[in-house]
PDB file of C-alpha atoms in Angstrom:
ATOM      1  CA  UNK A   1      -2.434  40.262  11.731  1.00 44.00           C
ATOM      2  CA  UNK A   2       1.095  41.643  12.114  1.00 44.00           C
ATOM      3  CA  UNK A   3       0.035  43.496  15.292  1.00 41.00           C
ATOM      4  CA  UNK A   4      -1.363  40.271  16.736  1.00 36.00           C
ATOM      5  CA  UNK A   5       1.838  38.375  15.886  1.00 36.00           C
ATOM      6  CA  UNK A   6       3.962  41.142  17.429  1.00 36.00           C
ATOM      7  CA  UNK A   7       1.765  41.140  20.556  1.00 34.00           C
ATOM      8  CA  UNK A   8       2.104  37.347  20.917  1.00 36.00           C
ATOM      9  CA  UNK A   9       5.887  37.582  20.429  1.00 35.00           C
ATOM     10  CA  UNK A  10       6.099  40.330  23.053  1.00 32.00           C
ATOM     11  CA  UNK A  11       4.036  38.231  25.471  1.00 38.00           C
ATOM     12  CA  UNK A  12       6.304  35.237  24.892  1.00 36.00           C
ATOM     13  CA  UNK A  13       9.364  37.376  25.617  1.00 36.00           C
ATOM     14  CA  UNK A  14       7.929  38.480  28.969  1.00 34.00           C
ATOM     15  CA  UNK A  15       6.946  34.914  29.828  1.00 37.00           C
ATOM     16  CA  UNK A  16      10.511  33.757  29.143  1.00 36.00           C
ATOM     17  CA  UNK A  17      12.093  36.578  31.158  1.00 35.00           C
ATOM     18  CA  UNK A  18      13.894  35.405  34.292  1.00 39.00           C
ATOM     19  CA  UNK A  19      11.749  35.621  37.403  1.00 43.00           C
ATOM     20  CA  UNK A  20      12.819  36.651  40.856  1.00 56.00           C
ATOM     21  CA  UNK A  21      10.901  33.808  42.463  1.00 68.00           C
ATOM     22  CA  UNK A  22      12.273  32.227  45.602  1.00 81.00           C
ATOM     23  CA  UNK A  23      14.514  29.218  44.995  1.00 88.00           C
ATOM     24  CA  UNK A  24      13.134  25.872  46.209  1.00 92.00           C
ATOM     25  CA  UNK A  25      13.801  25.097  49.864  1.00 96.00           C
ATOM     26  CA  UNK A  26      12.642  21.482  50.014  1.00 96.00           C
ATOM     27  CA  UNK A  27      14.971  18.748  51.129  1.00 97.00           C
ATOM     28  CA  UNK A  28      16.975  17.653  54.136  1.00 98.00           C
ATOM     29  CA  UNK A  29      19.106  20.286  55.909  1.00 98.00           C
ATOM     30  CA  UNK A  30      21.731  19.968  58.661  1.00 98.00           C
ATOM     31  CA  UNK A  31      21.728  22.643  61.374  1.00 97.00           C
ATOM     32  CA  UNK A  32      24.958  24.643  61.990  1.00 96.00           C
ATOM     33  CA  UNK A  33      25.600  22.728  65.228  1.00 95.00           C
ATOM     34  CA  UNK A  34      25.539  19.544  63.108  1.00 96.00           C
ATOM     35  CA  UNK A  35      23.299  17.935  65.706  1.00 95.00           C
ATOM     36  CA  UNK A  36      20.076  17.433  63.740  1.00 97.00           C
ATOM     37  CA  UNK A  37      18.448  17.217  60.320  1.00 98.00           C
ATOM     38  CA  UNK A  38      15.394  19.277  59.362  1.00 98.00           C
ATOM     39  CA  UNK A  39      13.310  18.031  56.438  1.00 98.00           C
ATOM     40  CA  UNK A  40      11.436  20.762  54.546  1.00 98.00           C
ATOM     41  CA  UNK A  41       8.463  19.735  52.423  1.00 98.00           C
ATOM     42  CA  UNK A  42       5.056  20.872  51.231  1.00 97.00           C
ATOM     43  CA  UNK A  43       2.468  20.987  54.038  1.00 96.00           C
ATOM     44  CA  UNK A  44      -0.890  21.908  52.550  1.00 96.00           C
ATOM     45  CA  UNK A  45      -0.761  25.368  50.972  1.00 96.00           C
ATOM     46  CA  UNK A  46       2.631  26.210  52.494  1.00 97.00           C
ATOM     47  CA  UNK A  47       5.919  24.544  53.449  1.00 98.00           C
ATOM     48  CA  UNK A  48       7.085  23.250  56.802  1.00 98.00           C
ATOM     49  CA  UNK A  49      10.261  21.821  58.269  1.00 98.00           C
ATOM     50  CA  UNK A  50      10.227  18.898  60.671  1.00 98.00           C
ATOM     51  CA  UNK A  51      12.952  17.688  62.982  1.00 98.00           C
ATOM     52  CA  UNK A  52      13.534  14.383  61.206  1.00 98.00           C
ATOM     53  CA  UNK A  53      16.785  13.049  62.662  1.00 97.00           C
ATOM     54  CA  UNK A  54      19.223  13.551  65.511  1.00 97.00           C
ATOM     55  CA  UNK A  55      22.881  13.434  64.485  1.00 97.00           C
ATOM     56  CA  UNK A  56      23.859  13.946  68.127  1.00 96.00           C
ATOM     57  CA  UNK A  57      21.313  12.715  70.688  1.00 92.00           C
ATOM     58  CA  UNK A  58      20.059  15.524  72.972  1.00 90.00           C
ATOM     59  CA  UNK A  59      20.495  15.421  76.759  1.00 88.00           C
ATOM     60  CA  UNK A  60      17.091  13.753  77.143  1.00 86.00           C
ATOM     61  CA  UNK A  61      17.967  11.106  74.539  1.00 92.00           C
ATOM     62  CA  UNK A  62      16.040  10.458  71.335  1.00 92.00           C
ATOM     63  CA  UNK A  63      12.803  10.650  73.333  1.00 95.00           C
ATOM     64  CA  UNK A  64      13.547  14.277  74.324  1.00 96.00           C
ATOM     65  CA  UNK A  65      10.297  16.126  75.061  1.00 96.00           C
ATOM     66  CA  UNK A  66       9.264  19.683  74.221  1.00 97.00           C
ATOM     67  CA  UNK A  67       9.737  20.728  77.862  1.00 96.00           C
ATOM     68  CA  UNK A  68      10.193  24.458  77.165  1.00 96.00           C
ATOM     69  CA  UNK A  69       6.958  24.871  75.217  1.00 97.00           C
ATOM     70  CA  UNK A  70       4.799  27.673  76.677  1.00 96.00           C
ATOM     71  CA  UNK A  71       1.735  25.477  76.099  1.00 97.00           C
ATOM     72  CA  UNK A  72       1.697  22.998  79.006  1.00 97.00           C
ATOM     73  CA  UNK A  73      -0.332  20.542  76.890  1.00 96.00           C
ATOM     74  CA  UNK A  74       2.553  20.264  74.376  1.00 96.00           C
ATOM     75  CA  UNK A  75       5.403  19.741  76.839  1.00 97.00           C
ATOM     76  CA  UNK A  76       5.060  15.962  76.786  1.00 96.00           C
ATOM     77  CA  UNK A  77       5.325  15.599  72.990  1.00 96.00           C
ATOM     78  CA  UNK A  78       8.550  14.245  71.510  1.00 96.00           C
ATOM     79  CA  UNK A  79      10.690  16.780  69.669  1.00 97.00           C
ATOM     80  CA  UNK A  80      11.591  14.270  66.973  1.00 97.00           C
ATOM     81  CA  UNK A  81       9.028  14.734  64.217  1.00 97.00           C
ATOM     82  CA  UNK A  82       7.593  18.116  65.240  1.00 97.00           C
ATOM     83  CA  UNK A  83       7.412  21.050  62.824  1.00 97.00           C
ATOM     84  CA  UNK A  84      10.012  23.657  63.696  1.00 98.00           C
ATOM     85  CA  UNK A  85       9.310  25.651  60.513  1.00 98.00           C
ATOM     86  CA  UNK A  86       5.678  26.436  59.695  1.00 98.00           C
ATOM     87  CA  UNK A  87       3.637  28.404  57.175  1.00 98.00           C
ATOM     88  CA  UNK A  88       6.442  29.209  54.736  1.00 98.00           C
ATOM     89  CA  UNK A  89       5.342  30.848  51.505  1.00 97.00           C
ATOM     90  CA  UNK A  90       7.400  32.301  48.671  1.00 96.00           C
ATOM     91  CA  UNK A  91       7.825  36.069  48.791  1.00 94.00           C
ATOM     92  CA  UNK A  92       9.927  37.501  45.934  1.00 92.00           C
ATOM     93  CA  UNK A  93      13.366  35.885  46.314  1.00 93.00           C
ATOM     94  CA  UNK A  94      12.840  34.391  49.795  1.00 96.00           C
ATOM     95  CA  UNK A  95      10.372  32.463  51.929  1.00 98.00           C
ATOM     96  CA  UNK A  96       8.458  33.866  54.918  1.00 98.00           C
ATOM     97  CA  UNK A  97       7.011  31.877  57.808  1.00 98.00           C
ATOM     98  CA  UNK A  98       7.658  31.060  61.473  1.00 98.00           C
ATOM     99  CA  UNK A  99      10.373  29.145  63.257  1.00 98.00           C
ATOM    100  CA  UNK A 100      10.031  27.458  66.647  1.00 98.00           C
ATOM    101  CA  UNK A 101      13.081  27.152  68.903  1.00 96.00           C
ATOM    102  CA  UNK A 102      12.542  24.242  71.303  1.00 95.00           C
ATOM    103  CA  UNK A 103      15.544  25.363  73.391  1.00 93.00           C
ATOM    104  CA  UNK A 104      13.594  28.344  74.713  1.00 96.00           C
ATOM    105  CA  UNK A 105      10.026  27.518  73.649  1.00 97.00           C
ATOM    106  CA  UNK A 106       9.683  30.657  71.529  1.00 97.00           C
ATOM    107  CA  UNK A 107       8.384  31.142  67.996  1.00 97.00           C
ATOM    108  CA  UNK A 108       9.845  33.805  65.740  1.00 98.00           C
ATOM    109  CA  UNK A 109       9.103  35.416  62.401  1.00 98.00           C
ATOM    110  CA  UNK A 110      11.458  33.751  59.941  1.00 98.00           C
ATOM    111  CA  UNK A 111      12.884  34.061  56.447  1.00 98.00           C
ATOM    112  CA  UNK A 112      14.570  31.379  54.369  1.00 98.00           C
ATOM    113  CA  UNK A 113      16.728  31.962  51.322  1.00 97.00           C
ATOM    114  CA  UNK A 114      18.851  29.619  49.249  1.00 96.00           C
ATOM    115  CA  UNK A 115      22.420  30.927  49.172  1.00 95.00           C
ATOM    116  CA  UNK A 116      23.614  28.134  46.878  1.00 94.00           C
ATOM    117  CA  UNK A 117      22.693  24.576  45.958  1.00 91.00           C
ATOM    118  CA  UNK A 118      23.943  23.309  49.308  1.00 96.00           C
ATOM    119  CA  UNK A 119      23.292  26.249  51.660  1.00 97.00           C
ATOM    120  CA  UNK A 120      20.039  27.586  53.114  1.00 98.00           C
ATOM    121  CA  UNK A 121      20.126  30.870  55.043  1.00 98.00           C
ATOM    122  CA  UNK A 122      17.713  30.777  57.990  1.00 98.00           C
ATOM    123  CA  UNK A 123      16.762  34.001  59.785  1.00 97.00           C
ATOM    124  CA  UNK A 124      14.776  34.311  62.991  1.00 97.00           C
ATOM    125  CA  UNK A 125      13.499  37.775  63.845  1.00 97.00           C
ATOM    126  CA  UNK A 126      12.081  39.704  66.784  1.00 95.00           C
ATOM    127  CA  UNK A 127      10.787  42.980  65.417  1.00 92.00           C
ATOM    128  CA  UNK A 128      13.464  44.476  63.180  1.00 93.00           C
ATOM    129  CA  UNK A 129      16.274  42.438  64.766  1.00 96.00           C
ATOM    130  CA  UNK A 130      17.231  39.165  63.064  1.00 96.00           C
ATOM    131  CA  UNK A 131      19.819  36.466  63.585  1.00 96.00           C
ATOM    132  CA  UNK A 132      20.978  34.326  60.684  1.00 97.00           C
ATOM    133  CA  UNK A 133      22.512  30.918  60.373  1.00 97.00           C
ATOM    134  CA  UNK A 134      23.367  28.724  57.425  1.00 98.00           C
ATOM    135  CA  UNK A 135      22.037  25.196  57.122  1.00 98.00           C
ATOM    136  CA  UNK A 136      23.797  22.786  54.764  1.00 98.00           C
ATOM    137  CA  UNK A 137      22.165  20.188  52.563  1.00 97.00           C
ATOM    138  CA  UNK A 138      22.244  16.728  54.152  1.00 97.00           C
ATOM    139  CA  UNK A 139      23.976  13.972  52.209  1.00 88.00           C
TER     140      UNK A 139
END
């Protein structure tokens, strides 16, 4: 009986040990240019981030279209409301997925990581080369 009690206590200690799980990324985030808000939420089995608000209207106005998309069928869709972040899943202490840049119509491998309560590090990568930017939590 003592062995069983010790085993249960040991199991409880491991269960209570701090995990290295990725911090939550959901919420509303302002891009570094302070021109738009991206809202990250659960999308099926993964997480996605949609362009939810313009803080500074783009050149084409609030009805700006996805004119640089390599898929001709998608070039007429409005940018407002589209998913720029797709397929994000927790991986150790960060999130892995894809990010779409409507300025050039390209999609990149991406990593997200919470730097603090109000800062989300966003990386876009081509092969081993990545560029980072920090998004701040929207108020």
